[in-house]
Coordinates of C-alpha atoms in Angstrom, one line a residue:
X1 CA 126.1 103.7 171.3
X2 CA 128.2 105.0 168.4
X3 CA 126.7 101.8 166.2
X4 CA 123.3 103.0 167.4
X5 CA 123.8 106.5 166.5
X6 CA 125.7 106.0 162.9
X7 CA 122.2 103.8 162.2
X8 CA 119.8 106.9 163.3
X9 CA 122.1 108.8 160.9
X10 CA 121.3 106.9 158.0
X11 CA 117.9 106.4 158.9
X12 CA 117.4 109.9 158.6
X13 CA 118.9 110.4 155.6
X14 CA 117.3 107.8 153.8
X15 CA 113.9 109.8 155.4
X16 CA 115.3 113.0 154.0
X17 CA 115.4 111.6 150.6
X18 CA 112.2 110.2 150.8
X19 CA 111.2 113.3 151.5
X20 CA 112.6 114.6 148.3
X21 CA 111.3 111.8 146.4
X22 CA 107.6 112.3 147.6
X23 CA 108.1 115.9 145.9
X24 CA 109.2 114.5 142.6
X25 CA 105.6 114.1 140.9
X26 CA 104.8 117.3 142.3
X27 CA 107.6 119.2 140.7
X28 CA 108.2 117.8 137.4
X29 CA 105.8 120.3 135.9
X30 CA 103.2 119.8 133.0
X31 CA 106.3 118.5 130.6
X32 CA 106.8 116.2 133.2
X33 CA 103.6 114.7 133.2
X34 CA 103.9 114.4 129.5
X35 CA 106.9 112.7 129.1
X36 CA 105.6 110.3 131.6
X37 CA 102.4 109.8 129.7
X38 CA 104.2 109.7 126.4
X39 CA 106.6 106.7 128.5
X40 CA 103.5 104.7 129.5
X41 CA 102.0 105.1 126.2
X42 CA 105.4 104.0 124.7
X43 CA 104.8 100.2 126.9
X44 CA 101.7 100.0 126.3
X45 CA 101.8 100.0 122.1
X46 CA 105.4 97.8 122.3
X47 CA 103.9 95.4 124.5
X48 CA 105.1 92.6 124.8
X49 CA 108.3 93.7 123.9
X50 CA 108.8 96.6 126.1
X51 CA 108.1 94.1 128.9
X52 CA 112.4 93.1 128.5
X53 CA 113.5 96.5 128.6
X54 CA 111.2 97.6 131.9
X55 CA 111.8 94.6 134.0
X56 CA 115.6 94.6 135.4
X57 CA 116.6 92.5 138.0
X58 CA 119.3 92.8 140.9
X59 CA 121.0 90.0 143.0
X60 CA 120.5 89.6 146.5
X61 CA 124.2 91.4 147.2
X62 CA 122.8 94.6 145.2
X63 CA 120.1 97.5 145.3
X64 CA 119.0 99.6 142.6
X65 CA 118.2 103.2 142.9
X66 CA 115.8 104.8 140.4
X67 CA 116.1 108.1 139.0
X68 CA 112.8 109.6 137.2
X69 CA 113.6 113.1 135.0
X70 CA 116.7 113.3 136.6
X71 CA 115.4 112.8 140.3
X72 CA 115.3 110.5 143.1
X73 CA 112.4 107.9 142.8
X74 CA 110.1 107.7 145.8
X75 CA 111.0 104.4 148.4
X76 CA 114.7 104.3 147.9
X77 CA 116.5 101.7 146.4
X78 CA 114.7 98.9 144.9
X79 CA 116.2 95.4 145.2
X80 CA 117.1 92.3 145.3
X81 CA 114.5 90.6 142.7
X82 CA 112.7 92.6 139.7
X83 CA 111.7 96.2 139.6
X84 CA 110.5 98.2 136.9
X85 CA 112.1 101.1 135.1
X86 CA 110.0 103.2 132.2
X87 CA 111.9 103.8 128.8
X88 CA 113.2 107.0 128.5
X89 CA 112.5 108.7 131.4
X90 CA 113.7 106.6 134.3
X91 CA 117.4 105.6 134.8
X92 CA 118.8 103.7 137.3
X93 CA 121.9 102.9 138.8
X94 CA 123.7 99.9 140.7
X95 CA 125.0 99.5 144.2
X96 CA 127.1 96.1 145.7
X97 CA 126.5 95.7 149.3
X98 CA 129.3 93.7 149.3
X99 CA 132.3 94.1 151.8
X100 CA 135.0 95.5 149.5
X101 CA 138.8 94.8 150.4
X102 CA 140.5 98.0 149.9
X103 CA 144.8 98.0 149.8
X104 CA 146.1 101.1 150.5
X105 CA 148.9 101.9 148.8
X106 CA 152.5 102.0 150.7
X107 CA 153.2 105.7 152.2
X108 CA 156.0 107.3 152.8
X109 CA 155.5 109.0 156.4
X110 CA 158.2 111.5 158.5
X111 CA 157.5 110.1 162.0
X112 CA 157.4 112.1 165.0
X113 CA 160.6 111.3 166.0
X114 CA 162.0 112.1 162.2
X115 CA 162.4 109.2 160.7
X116 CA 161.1 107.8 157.2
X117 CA 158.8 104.7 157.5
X118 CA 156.8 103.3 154.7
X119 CA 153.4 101.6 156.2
X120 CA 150.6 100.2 153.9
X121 CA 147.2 98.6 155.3
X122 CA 143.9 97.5 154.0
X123 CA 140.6 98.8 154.8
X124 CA 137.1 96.9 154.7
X125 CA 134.4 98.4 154.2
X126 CA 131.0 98.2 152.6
X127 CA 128.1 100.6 151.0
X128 CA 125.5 100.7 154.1
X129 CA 123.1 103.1 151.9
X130 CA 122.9 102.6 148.6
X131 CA 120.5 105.7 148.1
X132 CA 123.3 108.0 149.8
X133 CA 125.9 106.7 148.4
X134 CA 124.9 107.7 144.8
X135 CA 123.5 111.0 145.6
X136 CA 125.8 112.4 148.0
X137 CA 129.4 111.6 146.5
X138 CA 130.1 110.8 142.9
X139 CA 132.4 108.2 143.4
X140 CA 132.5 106.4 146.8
X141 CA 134.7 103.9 146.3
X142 CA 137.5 106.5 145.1
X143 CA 136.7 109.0 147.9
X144 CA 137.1 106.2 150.5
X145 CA 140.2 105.2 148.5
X146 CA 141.6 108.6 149.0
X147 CA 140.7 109.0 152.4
X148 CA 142.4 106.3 154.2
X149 CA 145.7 107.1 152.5
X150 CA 145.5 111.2 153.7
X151 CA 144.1 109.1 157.3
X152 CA 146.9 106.8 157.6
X153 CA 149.5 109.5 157.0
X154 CA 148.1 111.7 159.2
X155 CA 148.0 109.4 162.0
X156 CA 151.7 107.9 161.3
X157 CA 152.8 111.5 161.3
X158 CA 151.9 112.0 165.0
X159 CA 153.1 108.4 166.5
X160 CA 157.1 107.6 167.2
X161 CA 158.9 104.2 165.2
X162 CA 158.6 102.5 168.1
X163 CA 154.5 103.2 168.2
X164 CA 154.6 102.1 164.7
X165 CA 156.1 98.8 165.0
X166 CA 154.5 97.8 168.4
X167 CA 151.4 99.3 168.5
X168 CA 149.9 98.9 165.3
X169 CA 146.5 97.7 167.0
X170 CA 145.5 101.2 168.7
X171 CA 146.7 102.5 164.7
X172 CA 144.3 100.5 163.3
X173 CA 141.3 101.3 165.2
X174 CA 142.0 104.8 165.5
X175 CA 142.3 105.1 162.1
X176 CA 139.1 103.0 161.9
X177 CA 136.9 105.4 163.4
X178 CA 138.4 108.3 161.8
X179 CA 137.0 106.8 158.7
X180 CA 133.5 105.5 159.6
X181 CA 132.7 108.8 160.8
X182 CA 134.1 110.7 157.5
X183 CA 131.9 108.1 155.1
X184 CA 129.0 108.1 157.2
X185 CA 127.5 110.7 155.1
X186 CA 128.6 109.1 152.0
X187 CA 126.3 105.9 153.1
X188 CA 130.0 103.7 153.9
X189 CA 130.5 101.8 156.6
X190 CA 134.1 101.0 157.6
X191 CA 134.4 97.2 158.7
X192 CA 138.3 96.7 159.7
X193 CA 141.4 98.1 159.4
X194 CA 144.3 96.7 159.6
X195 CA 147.9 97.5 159.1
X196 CA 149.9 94.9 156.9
X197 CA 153.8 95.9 157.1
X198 CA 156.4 98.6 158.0
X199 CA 159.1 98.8 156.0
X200 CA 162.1 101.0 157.5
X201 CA 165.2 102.3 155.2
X202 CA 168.4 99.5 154.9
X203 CA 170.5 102.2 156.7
X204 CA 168.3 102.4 159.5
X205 CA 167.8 98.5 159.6
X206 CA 171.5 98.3 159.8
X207 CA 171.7 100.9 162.5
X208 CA 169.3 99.5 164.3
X209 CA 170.6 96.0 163.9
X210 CA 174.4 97.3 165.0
X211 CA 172.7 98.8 167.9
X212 CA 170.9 95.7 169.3
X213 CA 174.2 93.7 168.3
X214 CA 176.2 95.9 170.7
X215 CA 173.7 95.8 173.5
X216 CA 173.8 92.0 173.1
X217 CA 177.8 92.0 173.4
X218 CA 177.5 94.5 176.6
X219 CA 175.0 92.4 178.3
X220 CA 177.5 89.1 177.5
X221 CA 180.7 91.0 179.1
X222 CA 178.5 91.8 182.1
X223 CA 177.0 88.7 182.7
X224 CA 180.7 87.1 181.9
X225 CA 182.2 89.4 184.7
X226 CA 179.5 88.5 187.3
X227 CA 180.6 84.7 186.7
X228 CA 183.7 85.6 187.4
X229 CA 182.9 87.6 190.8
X230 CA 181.3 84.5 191.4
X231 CA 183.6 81.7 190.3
X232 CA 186.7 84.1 192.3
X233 CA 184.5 83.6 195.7
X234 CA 183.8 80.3 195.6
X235 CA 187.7 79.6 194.7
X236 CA 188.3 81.9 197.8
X237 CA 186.1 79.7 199.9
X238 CA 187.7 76.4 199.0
X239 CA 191.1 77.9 200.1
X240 CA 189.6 78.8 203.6
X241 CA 188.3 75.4 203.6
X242 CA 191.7 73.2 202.3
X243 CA 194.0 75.2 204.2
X244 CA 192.2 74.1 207.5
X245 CA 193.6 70.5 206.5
X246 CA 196.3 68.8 205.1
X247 CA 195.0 66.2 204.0
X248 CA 192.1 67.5 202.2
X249 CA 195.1 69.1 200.1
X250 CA 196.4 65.6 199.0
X251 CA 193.4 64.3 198.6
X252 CA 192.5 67.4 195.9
X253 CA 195.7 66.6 194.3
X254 CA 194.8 62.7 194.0
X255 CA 191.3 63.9 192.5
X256 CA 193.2 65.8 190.0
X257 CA 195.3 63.5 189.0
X258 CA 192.5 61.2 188.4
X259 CA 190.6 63.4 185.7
X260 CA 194.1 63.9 183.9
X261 CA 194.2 60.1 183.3
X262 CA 191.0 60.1 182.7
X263 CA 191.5 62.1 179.5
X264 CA 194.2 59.6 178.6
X265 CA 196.9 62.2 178.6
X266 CA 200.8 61.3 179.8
X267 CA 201.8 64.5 181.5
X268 CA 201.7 64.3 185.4
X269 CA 201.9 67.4 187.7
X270 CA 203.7 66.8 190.8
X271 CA 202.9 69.8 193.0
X272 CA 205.5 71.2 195.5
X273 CA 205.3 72.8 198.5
X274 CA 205.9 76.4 198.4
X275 CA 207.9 76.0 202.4
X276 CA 210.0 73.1 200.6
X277 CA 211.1 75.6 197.4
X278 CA 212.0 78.4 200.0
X279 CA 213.9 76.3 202.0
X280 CA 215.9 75.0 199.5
X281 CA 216.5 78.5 198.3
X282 CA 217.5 79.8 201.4
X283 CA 220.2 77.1 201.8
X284 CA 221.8 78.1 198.3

């Protein structure tokens, strides 16, 4: 709908100025008609020659539009191939239909949530009307220039860092549409928009990066103390479970000293019975 409405727009401006244009032999007045005698009368005496100044041509990526005595030439733009222009009274200027790749400058931007980004992008866009592009802005290429670095300020200004560095999608597109519908009536069409990189202050980055290096350690001791809860049950357990037998005892104490000469190590642990210590205590 909104790509359907944007080309009714520029349909009707292109009938408006051919509108205009249908006026221009009517209002150029008796001098008029003179100097547009006096032009034809100019080819017609230089001819041949005057035959490589009247003929211009335009390439297929470009459209010419025609100004006679200072106004709009009926049709529109001419283009691509050859049109013809009389000497003297007709000027013409011309128009790349092009996609143009437009970087926007990096800008500094106070977030909501007060803190200084810098954010550049770069916009695509192309001239859709060549005939409203010349006659309704003086420089379109500037103005659109202008406009998407006051758009993408604006629209940093209102989003948080974390909006900025995440959600840089919904940035792009909303500025997007802010632009197509600002150049519509300067016969632009706004292609893509995209945001190339966000470059935050080296005291913030450390800040930030102090932050996420703490929350890293806390998450460590907390995971460190569940294995512990853990490994402290389990031990529990095995207690339960050895003290039910004797021999299981003896047969952990074999198992242990099977890994110690495993590892090719000399020192033996012989383990003694807390009821044999005691006792011989108690008969000191």
């Amino acid at each position: 709908m909104k790509k359907a409405r944007m080309g009714k727009n520029e349909m009707d401006d292109l009938m408006a100025y051919d509108d205009k244009a249908d006026d221009t032999d009517e209002g150029i007045g008796m001098c008029g008609w003179i100097l547009t005698a006096i032009s034809w009368l100019i080819v017609i005496v230089t001819l041949p020659f005057s035959l490589c100044v009247c003929f211009k041509v335009v390439q297929e990526y470009e459209r010419a539009v025609i100004f006679r005595l200072g106004r709009l030439l009926q049709g529109g733009s001419k283009g691509p191939g050859i049109f013809f222009v009389l000497p003297c009274i007709e000027s013409y200027q011309k128009v790349d239909l092009r996609t143009i790749t437009l970087g926007v400058p990096p800008q500094e931007v106070l977030t909501k949530d007060s803190v200084t980004v810098s954010v550049d992008a770069v916009v695509y866009y192309r001239v859709s009307n060549a005939t409203v592009s010349v006659a309704n802005v003086e420089n379109a290429h500037h103005s659109t220039r202008l406009l998407a670095q006051t758009s993408l300020r604006n629209i940093l200004g209102t989003k948080n860092l974390h909006e900025i560095l995440s959600d840089r999608e919904s940035i792009s597109l909303a500025m997007q549409t802010i632009l197509d519908e600002a150049t519509a009536a300067w016969g632009i069409k706004v292609e893509r928009v995209e945001i190339k990189d966000a470059r935050l202050p080296e005291q913030l980055q450390r800040a930030m990066a102090a932050e996420a290096e703490a929350a890293r350690e806390a998450r460590a001791k907390v995971i460190a103390a569940e294995g512990e809860k853990k490994a402290s049950g389990a031990l529990r357990d095995a207690s339960e479970i050895i003290s039910e037998s004797s021999s299981a005892l003896q047969l952990r104490y074999l198992q242990t000293l099977n890994s110690i000469s495993a590892e090719k190590n000399s020192t033996i642990i012989f383990p003694l019975p807390l009821d044999m210590v005691t006792s011989m205590l108690g008969r000191g």
